[in-house]
Amino acid sequence: MIEIKVSDPVFRFLGGHFHQDIESPEDALDEYLNEASQKLKERDLIALTEFVNSDYSEEDKNEFIEEAADGIYFPEDDITPLEWLKQVIEQIKEHLKTI
């Protein structure tokens, strides 16, 4: 199991943008992409990519994402939390190309 630290950049990203008060994950991501600074998005992209590529098990990564992004109900989306995070990473990459 991955120890959750509030100071962890991955936890801050997930918990800060995908919490229980969001309208939808898509709206939360759009808001982040439109309002966060380029520097923050670049830092988050590095942290998220390092997390996805880390040596933690897929199960541990999925549990961490589910706990941190408590505003998303993953079974409803027919996608694992890790697959979802990989899609988010790709969307951030694509967005940064347009800046």
PDB file of N, CA and C in Angstrom:
ATOM      1  N   MET A   1       0.842  -1.190   0.000  1.00  0.00           N
ATOM      2  CA  MET A   1       0.000   0.000   0.000  1.00  0.00           C
ATOM      3  C   MET A   1       0.884   1.249   0.000  1.00  0.00           C
ATOM      4  N   ILE A   2       0.438   2.258  -0.690  1.00  0.00           N
ATOM      5  CA  ILE A   2       1.176   3.506  -0.786  1.00  0.00           C
ATOM      6  C   ILE A   2       0.737   4.418   0.353  1.00  0.00           C
ATOM      7  N   GLU A   3       1.696   4.914   1.097  1.00  0.00           N
ATOM      8  CA  GLU A   3       1.381   5.844   2.180  1.00  0.00           C
ATOM      9  C   GLU A   3       0.980   7.188   1.574  1.00  0.00           C
ATOM     10  N   ILE A   4      -0.174   7.681   1.977  1.00  0.00           N
ATOM     11  CA  ILE A   4      -0.664   8.957   1.459  1.00  0.00           C
ATOM     12  C   ILE A   4      -0.129  10.088   2.319  1.00  0.00           C
ATOM     13  N   LYS A   5       0.571  10.990   1.678  1.00  0.00           N
ATOM     14  CA  LYS A   5       1.071  12.183   2.351  1.00  0.00           C
ATOM     15  C   LYS A   5       0.411  13.385   1.700  1.00  0.00           C
ATOM     16  N   VAL A   6      -0.151  14.257   2.509  1.00  0.00           N
ATOM     17  CA  VAL A   6      -0.844  15.433   1.986  1.00  0.00           C
ATOM     18  C   VAL A   6       0.101  16.291   1.148  1.00  0.00           C
ATOM     19  N   SER A   7       1.382  16.253   1.460  1.00  0.00           N
ATOM     20  CA  SER A   7       2.350  17.060   0.725  1.00  0.00           C
ATOM     21  C   SER A   7       2.734  16.440  -0.620  1.00  0.00           C
ATOM     22  N   ASP A   8       2.355  15.201  -0.852  1.00  0.00           N
ATOM     23  CA  ASP A   8       2.691  14.525  -2.096  1.00  0.00           C
ATOM     24  C   ASP A   8       2.029  15.244  -3.271  1.00  0.00           C
ATOM     25  N   PRO A   9       2.780  15.583  -4.327  1.00  0.00           N
ATOM     26  CA  PRO A   9       2.197  16.327  -5.445  1.00  0.00           C
ATOM     27  C   PRO A   9       1.088  15.564  -6.171  1.00  0.00           C
ATOM     28  N   VAL A  10       1.182  14.245  -6.219  1.00  0.00           N
ATOM     29  CA  VAL A  10       0.129  13.461  -6.870  1.00  0.00           C
ATOM     30  C   VAL A  10      -1.148  13.531  -6.040  1.00  0.00           C
ATOM     31  N   PHE A  11      -1.014  13.398  -4.724  1.00  0.00           N
ATOM     32  CA  PHE A  11      -2.186  13.509  -3.851  1.00  0.00           C
ATOM     33  C   PHE A  11      -2.792  14.905  -3.944  1.00  0.00           C
ATOM     34  N   ARG A  12      -1.947  15.934  -3.942  1.00  0.00           N
ATOM     35  CA  ARG A  12      -2.450  17.317  -4.036  1.00  0.00           C
ATOM     36  C   ARG A  12      -3.202  17.530  -5.344  1.00  0.00           C
ATOM     37  N   PHE A  13      -2.676  17.000  -6.437  1.00  0.00           N
ATOM     38  CA  PHE A  13      -3.346  17.138  -7.729  1.00  0.00           C
ATOM     39  C   PHE A  13      -4.701  16.435  -7.707  1.00  0.00           C
ATOM     40  N   LEU A  14      -4.704  15.173  -7.316  1.00  0.00           N
ATOM     41  CA  LEU A  14      -5.946  14.394  -7.335  1.00  0.00           C
ATOM     42  C   LEU A  14      -6.963  14.913  -6.330  1.00  0.00           C
ATOM     43  N   GLY A  15      -6.536  15.109  -5.094  1.00  0.00           N
ATOM     44  CA  GLY A  15      -7.449  15.564  -4.049  1.00  0.00           C
ATOM     45  C   GLY A  15      -7.886  17.002  -4.230  1.00  0.00           C
ATOM     46  N   GLY A  16      -7.027  17.805  -4.826  1.00  0.00           N
ATOM     47  CA  GLY A  16      -7.343  19.217  -5.011  1.00  0.00           C
ATOM     48  C   GLY A  16      -8.282  19.495  -6.164  1.00  0.00           C
ATOM     49  N   HIS A  17      -8.306  18.608  -7.150  1.00  0.00           N
ATOM     50  CA  HIS A  17      -9.120  18.863  -8.340  1.00  0.00           C
ATOM     51  C   HIS A  17     -10.246  17.855  -8.540  1.00  0.00           C
ATOM     52  N   PHE A  18     -10.136  16.677  -7.975  1.00  0.00           N
ATOM     53  CA  PHE A  18     -11.134  15.628  -8.200  1.00  0.00           C
ATOM     54  C   PHE A  18     -11.758  15.188  -6.876  1.00  0.00           C
ATOM     55  N   HIS A  19     -12.217  16.165  -6.110  1.00  0.00           N
ATOM     56  CA  HIS A  19     -12.823  15.933  -4.794  1.00  0.00           C
ATOM     57  C   HIS A  19     -14.333  15.747  -4.935  1.00  0.00           C
ATOM     58  N   GLN A  20     -15.007  15.535  -3.821  1.00  0.00           N
ATOM     59  CA  GLN A  20     -16.442  15.215  -3.828  1.00  0.00           C
ATOM     60  C   GLN A  20     -17.336  16.356  -4.302  1.00  0.00           C
ATOM     61  N   ASP A  21     -16.839  17.568  -4.326  1.00  0.00           N
ATOM     62  CA  ASP A  21     -17.680  18.712  -4.692  1.00  0.00           C
ATOM     63  C   ASP A  21     -17.638  19.068  -6.173  1.00  0.00           C
ATOM     64  N   ILE A  22     -17.000  18.254  -6.999  1.00  0.00           N
ATOM     65  CA  ILE A  22     -16.914  18.575  -8.424  1.00  0.00           C
ATOM     66  C   ILE A  22     -18.208  18.203  -9.136  1.00  0.00           C
ATOM     67  N   GLU A  23     -18.479  18.906 -10.232  1.00  0.00           N
ATOM     68  CA  GLU A  23     -19.642  18.568 -11.068  1.00  0.00           C
ATOM     69  C   GLU A  23     -19.398  17.236 -11.779  1.00  0.00           C
ATOM     70  N   SER A  24     -18.229  17.132 -12.423  1.00  0.00           N
ATOM     71  CA  SER A  24     -17.838  15.909 -13.115  1.00  0.00           C
ATOM     72  C   SER A  24     -16.317  15.905 -13.253  1.00  0.00           C
ATOM     73  N   PRO A  25     -15.722  14.739 -13.446  1.00  0.00           N
ATOM     74  CA  PRO A  25     -14.270  14.695 -13.648  1.00  0.00           C
ATOM     75  C   PRO A  25     -13.832  15.511 -14.864  1.00  0.00           C
ATOM     76  N   GLU A  26     -14.647  15.485 -15.905  1.00  0.00           N
ATOM     77  CA  GLU A  26     -14.320  16.235 -17.124  1.00  0.00           C
ATOM     78  C   GLU A  26     -14.308  17.732 -16.859  1.00  0.00           C
ATOM     79  N   ASP A  27     -15.308  18.217 -16.128  1.00  0.00           N
ATOM     80  CA  ASP A  27     -15.358  19.645 -15.783  1.00  0.00           C
ATOM     81  C   ASP A  27     -14.179  20.036 -14.901  1.00  0.00           C
ATOM     82  N   ALA A  28     -13.828  19.169 -13.963  1.00  0.00           N
ATOM     83  CA  ALA A  28     -12.708  19.460 -13.065  1.00  0.00           C
ATOM     84  C   ALA A  28     -11.402  19.543 -13.849  1.00  0.00           C
ATOM     85  N   LEU A  29     -11.212  18.641 -14.797  1.00  0.00           N
ATOM     86  CA  LEU A  29      -9.991  18.669 -15.602  1.00  0.00           C
ATOM     87  C   LEU A  29      -9.965  19.903 -16.497  1.00  0.00           C
ATOM     88  N   ASP A  30     -11.095  20.233 -17.111  1.00  0.00           N
ATOM     89  CA  ASP A  30     -11.166  21.444 -17.943  1.00  0.00           C
ATOM     90  C   ASP A  30     -10.823  22.685 -17.131  1.00  0.00           C
ATOM     91  N   GLU A  31     -11.360  22.766 -15.931  1.00  0.00           N
ATOM     92  CA  GLU A  31     -11.077  23.913 -15.066  1.00  0.00           C
ATOM     93  C   GLU A  31      -9.586  23.980 -14.751  1.00  0.00           C
ATOM     94  N   TYR A  32      -8.999  22.851 -14.424  1.00  0.00           N
ATOM     95  CA  TYR A  32      -7.561  22.801 -14.136  1.00  0.00           C
ATOM     96  C   TYR A  32      -6.758  23.253 -15.357  1.00  0.00           C
ATOM     97  N   LEU A  33      -7.074  22.705 -16.522  1.00  0.00           N
ATOM     98  CA  LEU A  33      -6.315  23.038 -17.728  1.00  0.00           C
ATOM     99  C   LEU A  33      -6.425  24.514 -18.079  1.00  0.00           C
ATOM    100  N   ASN A  34      -7.576  25.106 -17.818  1.00  0.00           N
ATOM    101  CA  ASN A  34      -7.792  26.508 -18.176  1.00  0.00           C
ATOM    102  C   ASN A  34      -7.310  27.495 -17.124  1.00  0.00           C
ATOM    103  N   GLU A  35      -7.177  27.057 -15.875  1.00  0.00           N
ATOM    104  CA  GLU A  35      -6.854  28.004 -14.809  1.00  0.00           C
ATOM    105  C   GLU A  35      -5.467  27.828 -14.190  1.00  0.00           C
ATOM    106  N   ALA A  36      -4.910  26.641 -14.233  1.00  0.00           N
ATOM    107  CA  ALA A  36      -3.587  26.420 -13.633  1.00  0.00           C
ATOM    108  C   ALA A  36      -2.508  27.031 -14.522  1.00  0.00           C
ATOM    109  N   SER A  37      -1.438  27.462 -13.896  1.00  0.00           N
ATOM    110  CA  SER A  37      -0.330  28.036 -14.661  1.00  0.00           C
ATOM    111  C   SER A  37       0.379  26.941 -15.455  1.00  0.00           C
ATOM    112  N   GLN A  38       1.070  27.353 -16.488  1.00  0.00           N
ATOM    113  CA  GLN A  38       1.826  26.401 -17.295  1.00  0.00           C
ATOM    114  C   GLN A  38       2.870  25.696 -16.435  1.00  0.00           C
ATOM    115  N   LYS A  39       3.516  26.446 -15.566  1.00  0.00           N
ATOM    116  CA  LYS A  39       4.549  25.878 -14.697  1.00  0.00           C
ATOM    117  C   LYS A  39       3.963  24.786 -13.794  1.00  0.00           C
ATOM    118  N   LEU A  40       2.784  25.045 -13.218  1.00  0.00           N
ATOM    119  CA  LEU A  40       2.137  24.052 -12.359  1.00  0.00           C
ATOM    120  C   LEU A  40       1.774  22.812 -13.165  1.00  0.00           C
ATOM    121  N   LYS A  41       1.222  22.997 -14.353  1.00  0.00           N
ATOM    122  CA  LYS A  41       0.856  21.849 -15.186  1.00  0.00           C
ATOM    123  C   LYS A  41       2.091  21.026 -15.545  1.00  0.00           C
ATOM    124  N   GLU A  42       3.193  21.693 -15.835  1.00  0.00           N
ATOM    125  CA  GLU A  42       4.426  20.971 -16.159  1.00  0.00           C
ATOM    126  C   GLU A  42       4.930  20.181 -14.954  1.00  0.00           C
ATOM    127  N   ARG A  43       4.885  20.791 -13.771  1.00  0.00           N
ATOM    128  CA  ARG A  43       5.309  20.091 -12.548  1.00  0.00           C
ATOM    129  C   ARG A  43       4.397  18.903 -12.255  1.00  0.00           C
ATOM    130  N   ASP A  44       3.087  19.123 -12.381  1.00  0.00           N
ATOM    131  CA  ASP A  44       2.134  18.037 -12.134  1.00  0.00           C
ATOM    132  C   ASP A  44       2.342  16.900 -13.128  1.00  0.00           C
ATOM    133  N   LEU A  45       2.587  17.242 -14.379  1.00  0.00           N
ATOM    134  CA  LEU A  45       2.804  16.222 -15.406  1.00  0.00           C
ATOM    135  C   LEU A  45       3.996  15.338 -15.047  1.00  0.00           C
ATOM    136  N   ILE A  46       5.056  15.938 -14.582  1.00  0.00           N
ATOM    137  CA  ILE A  46       6.242  15.175 -14.169  1.00  0.00           C
ATOM    138  C   ILE A  46       5.899  14.255 -13.000  1.00  0.00           C
ATOM    139  N   ALA A  47       5.238  14.798 -11.976  1.00  0.00           N
ATOM    140  CA  ALA A  47       4.896  14.000 -10.788  1.00  0.00           C
ATOM    141  C   ALA A  47       3.948  12.856 -11.138  1.00  0.00           C
ATOM    142  N   LEU A  48       2.943  13.131 -11.960  1.00  0.00           N
ATOM    143  CA  LEU A  48       1.978  12.097 -12.334  1.00  0.00           C
ATOM    144  C   LEU A  48       2.646  11.000 -13.161  1.00  0.00           C
ATOM    145  N   THR A  49       3.500  11.394 -14.083  1.00  0.00           N
ATOM    146  CA  THR A  49       4.209  10.420 -14.919  1.00  0.00           C
ATOM    147  C   THR A  49       5.137   9.557 -14.071  1.00  0.00           C
ATOM    148  N   GLU A  50       5.839  10.174 -13.131  1.00  0.00           N
ATOM    149  CA  GLU A  50       6.713   9.405 -12.232  1.00  0.00           C
ATOM    150  C   GLU A  50       5.898   8.415 -11.403  1.00  0.00           C
ATOM    151  N   PHE A  51       4.721   8.847 -10.949  1.00  0.00           N
ATOM    152  CA  PHE A  51       3.854   7.962 -10.168  1.00  0.00           C
ATOM    153  C   PHE A  51       3.413   6.764 -11.011  1.00  0.00           C
ATOM    154  N   VAL A  52       2.935   7.019 -12.212  1.00  0.00           N
ATOM    155  CA  VAL A  52       2.463   5.945 -13.092  1.00  0.00           C
ATOM    156  C   VAL A  52       3.590   4.961 -13.399  1.00  0.00           C
ATOM    157  N   ASN A  53       4.797   5.467 -13.568  1.00  0.00           N
ATOM    158  CA  ASN A  53       5.941   4.621 -13.917  1.00  0.00           C
ATOM    159  C   ASN A  53       6.681   4.060 -12.701  1.00  0.00           C
ATOM    160  N   SER A  54       6.186   4.335 -11.506  1.00  0.00           N
ATOM    161  CA  SER A  54       6.859   3.888 -10.281  1.00  0.00           C
ATOM    162  C   SER A  54       6.757   2.368 -10.117  1.00  0.00           C
ATOM    163  N   ASP A  55       7.503   1.856  -9.153  1.00  0.00           N
ATOM    164  CA  ASP A  55       7.547   0.411  -8.899  1.00  0.00           C
ATOM    165  C   ASP A  55       6.382  -0.103  -8.058  1.00  0.00           C
ATOM    166  N   TYR A  56       5.496   0.772  -7.621  1.00  0.00           N
ATOM    167  CA  TYR A  56       4.334   0.309  -6.857  1.00  0.00           C
ATOM    168  C   TYR A  56       3.495  -0.619  -7.726  1.00  0.00           C
ATOM    169  N   SER A  57       2.798  -1.538  -7.094  1.00  0.00           N
ATOM    170  CA  SER A  57       1.942  -2.451  -7.855  1.00  0.00           C
ATOM    171  C   SER A  57       0.767  -1.681  -8.447  1.00  0.00           C
ATOM    172  N   GLU A  58       0.197  -2.257  -9.488  1.00  0.00           N
ATOM    173  CA  GLU A  58      -0.967  -1.631 -10.119  1.00  0.00           C
ATOM    174  C   GLU A  58      -2.115  -1.516  -9.111  1.00  0.00           C
ATOM    175  N   GLU A  59      -2.264  -2.528  -8.276  1.00  0.00           N
ATOM    176  CA  GLU A  59      -3.313  -2.513  -7.252  1.00  0.00           C
ATOM    177  C   GLU A  59      -3.107  -1.350  -6.275  1.00  0.00           C
ATOM    178  N   ASP A  60      -1.864  -1.164  -5.827  1.00  0.00           N
ATOM    179  CA  ASP A  60      -1.567  -0.062  -4.907  1.00  0.00           C
ATOM    180  C   ASP A  60      -1.821   1.293  -5.569  1.00  0.00           C
ATOM    181  N   LYS A  61      -1.431   1.423  -6.816  1.00  0.00           N
ATOM    182  CA  LYS A  61      -1.659   2.682  -7.538  1.00  0.00           C
ATOM    183  C   LYS A  61      -3.157   2.960  -7.663  1.00  0.00           C
ATOM    184  N   ASN A  62      -3.926   1.924  -8.011  1.00  0.00           N
ATOM    185  CA  ASN A  62      -5.375   2.093  -8.145  1.00  0.00           C
ATOM    186  C   ASN A  62      -6.003   2.523  -6.823  1.00  0.00           C
ATOM    187  N   GLU A  63      -5.590   1.889  -5.730  1.00  0.00           N
ATOM    188  CA  GLU A  63      -6.133   2.243  -4.412  1.00  0.00           C
ATOM    189  C   GLU A  63      -5.776   3.682  -4.042  1.00  0.00           C
ATOM    190  N   PHE A  64      -4.542   4.074  -4.300  1.00  0.00           N
ATOM    191  CA  PHE A  64      -4.099   5.437  -3.992  1.00  0.00           C
ATOM    192  C   PHE A  64      -4.934   6.454  -4.772  1.00  0.00           C
ATOM    193  N   ILE A  65      -5.118   6.215  -6.058  1.00  0.00           N
ATOM    194  CA  ILE A  65      -5.881   7.144  -6.900  1.00  0.00           C
ATOM    195  C   ILE A  65      -7.322   7.228  -6.416  1.00  0.00           C
ATOM    196  N   GLU A  66      -7.930   6.075  -6.119  1.00  0.00           N
ATOM    197  CA  GLU A  66      -9.316   6.074  -5.640  1.00  0.00           C
ATOM    198  C   GLU A  66      -9.478   6.860  -4.350  1.00  0.00           C
ATOM    199  N   GLU A  67      -8.521   6.704  -3.434  1.00  0.00           N
ATOM    200  CA  GLU A  67      -8.601   7.423  -2.159  1.00  0.00           C
ATOM    201  C   GLU A  67      -8.382   8.917  -2.346  1.00  0.00           C
ATOM    202  N   ALA A  68      -7.429   9.280  -3.177  1.00  0.00           N
ATOM    203  CA  ALA A  68      -7.097  10.693  -3.352  1.00  0.00           C
ATOM    204  C   ALA A  68      -8.142  11.428  -4.182  1.00  0.00           C
ATOM    205  N   ALA A  69      -8.650  10.778  -5.215  1.00  0.00           N
ATOM    206  CA  ALA A  69      -9.647  11.396  -6.097  1.00  0.00           C
ATOM    207  C   ALA A  69     -11.028  10.906  -5.682  1.00  0.00           C
ATOM    208  N   ASP A  70     -11.446  11.283  -4.489  1.00  0.00           N
ATOM    209  CA  ASP A  70     -12.688  10.731  -3.934  1.00  0.00           C
ATOM    210  C   ASP A  70     -13.954  11.277  -4.587  1.00  0.00           C
ATOM    211  N   GLY A  71     -13.815  12.165  -5.549  1.00  0.00           N
ATOM    212  CA  GLY A  71     -14.981  12.680  -6.263  1.00  0.00           C
ATOM    213  C   GLY A  71     -15.308  11.886  -7.510  1.00  0.00           C
ATOM    214  N   ILE A  72     -14.549  10.834  -7.757  1.00  0.00           N
ATOM    215  CA  ILE A  72     -14.765  10.025  -8.954  1.00  0.00           C
ATOM    216  C   ILE A  72     -15.168   8.621  -8.532  1.00  0.00           C
ATOM    217  N   TYR A  73     -16.226   8.127  -9.153  1.00  0.00           N
ATOM    218  CA  TYR A  73     -16.682   6.765  -8.905  1.00  0.00           C
ATOM    219  C   TYR A  73     -16.260   5.926 -10.103  1.00  0.00           C
ATOM    220  N   PHE A  74     -15.164   5.202  -9.974  1.00  0.00           N
ATOM    221  CA  PHE A  74     -14.555   4.524 -11.111  1.00  0.00           C
ATOM    222  C   PHE A  74     -15.360   3.380 -11.709  1.00  0.00           C
ATOM    223  N   PRO A  75     -16.028   2.524 -10.931  1.00  0.00           N
ATOM    224  CA  PRO A  75     -16.802   1.455 -11.573  1.00  0.00           C
ATOM    225  C   PRO A  75     -17.836   1.988 -12.561  1.00  0.00           C
ATOM    226  N   GLU A  76     -18.324   3.177 -12.299  1.00  0.00           N
ATOM    227  CA  GLU A  76     -19.314   3.790 -13.181  1.00  0.00           C
ATOM    228  C   GLU A  76     -18.718   4.103 -14.553  1.00  0.00           C
ATOM    229  N   ASP A  77     -17.431   4.399 -14.593  1.00  0.00           N
ATOM    230  CA  ASP A  77     -16.779   4.791 -15.837  1.00  0.00           C
ATOM    231  C   ASP A  77     -16.186   3.612 -16.605  1.00  0.00           C
ATOM    232  N   ASP A  78     -16.290   2.399 -16.070  1.00  0.00           N
ATOM    233  CA  ASP A  78     -15.761   1.202 -16.728  1.00  0.00           C
ATOM    234  C   ASP A  78     -14.279   1.315 -17.066  1.00  0.00           C
ATOM    235  N   ILE A  79     -13.527   1.931 -16.185  1.00  0.00           N
ATOM    236  CA  ILE A  79     -12.100   2.133 -16.393  1.00  0.00           C
ATOM    237  C   ILE A  79     -11.421   2.079 -15.026  1.00  0.00           C
ATOM    238  N   THR A  80     -10.217   1.538 -14.991  1.00  0.00           N
ATOM    239  CA  THR A  80      -9.513   1.503 -13.709  1.00  0.00           C
ATOM    240  C   THR A  80      -8.995   2.900 -13.385  1.00  0.00           C
ATOM    241  N   PRO A  81      -8.768   3.170 -12.120  1.00  0.00           N
ATOM    242  CA  PRO A  81      -8.216   4.472 -11.758  1.00  0.00           C
ATOM    243  C   PRO A  81      -6.889   4.767 -12.467  1.00  0.00           C
ATOM    244  N   LEU A  82      -6.044   3.753 -12.607  1.00  0.00           N
ATOM    245  CA  LEU A  82      -4.754   3.961 -13.260  1.00  0.00           C
ATOM    246  C   LEU A  82      -4.931   4.280 -14.746  1.00  0.00           C
ATOM    247  N   GLU A  83      -5.840   3.576 -15.410  1.00  0.00           N
ATOM    248  CA  GLU A  83      -6.113   3.882 -16.822  1.00  0.00           C
ATOM    249  C   GLU A  83      -6.643   5.302 -16.962  1.00  0.00           C
ATOM    250  N   TRP A  84      -7.514   5.702 -16.044  1.00  0.00           N
ATOM    251  CA  TRP A  84      -8.053   7.063 -16.063  1.00  0.00           C
ATOM    252  C   TRP A  84      -6.936   8.082 -15.896  1.00  0.00           C
ATOM    253  N   LEU A  85      -6.025   7.838 -14.939  1.00  0.00           N
ATOM    254  CA  LEU A  85      -4.934   8.781 -14.703  1.00  0.00           C
ATOM    255  C   LEU A  85      -4.026   8.880 -15.929  1.00  0.00           C
ATOM    256  N   LYS A  86      -3.798   7.771 -16.598  1.00  0.00           N
ATOM    257  CA  LYS A  86      -2.992   7.806 -17.827  1.00  0.00           C
ATOM    258  C   LYS A  86      -3.668   8.674 -18.888  1.00  0.00           C
ATOM    259  N   GLN A  87      -4.992   8.608 -18.971  1.00  0.00           N
ATOM    260  CA  GLN A  87      -5.723   9.461 -19.914  1.00  0.00           C
ATOM    261  C   GLN A  87      -5.601  10.928 -19.524  1.00  0.00           C
ATOM    262  N   VAL A  88      -5.666  11.212 -18.238  1.00  0.00           N
ATOM    263  CA  VAL A  88      -5.504  12.585 -17.750  1.00  0.00           C
ATOM    264  C   VAL A  88      -4.117  13.104 -18.121  1.00  0.00           C
ATOM    265  N   ILE A  89      -3.104  12.280 -17.935  1.00  0.00           N
ATOM    266  CA  ILE A  89      -1.736  12.667 -18.284  1.00  0.00           C
ATOM    267  C   ILE A  89      -1.659  13.028 -19.766  1.00  0.00           C
ATOM    268  N   GLU A  90      -2.262  12.209 -20.616  1.00  0.00           N
ATOM    269  CA  GLU A  90      -2.246  12.489 -22.059  1.00  0.00           C
ATOM    270  C   GLU A  90      -2.958  13.800 -22.380  1.00  0.00           C
ATOM    271  N   GLN A  91      -4.059  14.079 -21.686  1.00  0.00           N
ATOM    272  CA  GLN A  91      -4.783  15.331 -21.923  1.00  0.00           C
ATOM    273  C   GLN A  91      -3.953  16.535 -21.491  1.00  0.00           C
ATOM    274  N   ILE A  92      -3.228  16.406 -20.397  1.00  0.00           N
ATOM    275  CA  ILE A  92      -2.356  17.499 -19.956  1.00  0.00           C
ATOM    276  C   ILE A  92      -1.244  17.706 -20.987  1.00  0.00           C
ATOM    277  N   LYS A  93      -0.644  16.617 -21.472  1.00  0.00           N
ATOM    278  CA  LYS A  93       0.407  16.716 -22.494  1.00  0.00           C
ATOM    279  C   LYS A  93      -0.113  17.434 -23.736  1.00  0.00           C
ATOM    280  N   GLU A  94      -1.284  17.018 -24.200  1.00  0.00           N
ATOM    281  CA  GLU A  94      -1.864  17.634 -25.397  1.00  0.00           C
ATOM    282  C   GLU A  94      -2.151  19.111 -25.163  1.00  0.00           C
ATOM    283  N   HIS A  95      -2.656  19.431 -24.004  1.00  0.00           N
ATOM    284  CA  HIS A  95      -2.954  20.828 -23.678  1.00  0.00           C
ATOM    285  C   HIS A  95      -1.675  21.661 -23.674  1.00  0.00           C
ATOM    286  N   LEU A  96      -0.609  21.130 -23.105  1.00  0.00           N
ATOM    287  CA  LEU A  96       0.654  21.869 -23.038  1.00  0.00           C
ATOM    288  C   LEU A  96       1.241  22.116 -24.429  1.00  0.00           C
ATOM    289  N   LYS A  97       0.939  21.242 -25.383  1.00  0.00           N
ATOM    290  CA  LYS A  97       1.415  21.444 -26.758  1.00  0.00           C
ATOM    291  C   LYS A  97       0.758  22.657 -27.408  1.00  0.00           C
ATOM    292  N   THR A  98      -0.433  23.003 -26.938  1.00  0.00           N
ATOM    293  CA  THR A  98      -1.178  24.111 -27.556  1.00  0.00           C
ATOM    294  C   THR A  98      -0.848  25.460 -26.941  1.00  0.00           C
ATOM    295  N   ILE A  99      -0.073  25.458 -25.878  1.00  0.00           N
ATOM    296  CA  ILE A  99       0.243  26.723 -25.196  1.00  0.00           C
ATOM    297  C   ILE A  99       1.424  27.392 -25.863  1.00  0.00           C
TER     298      ILE A  99
END
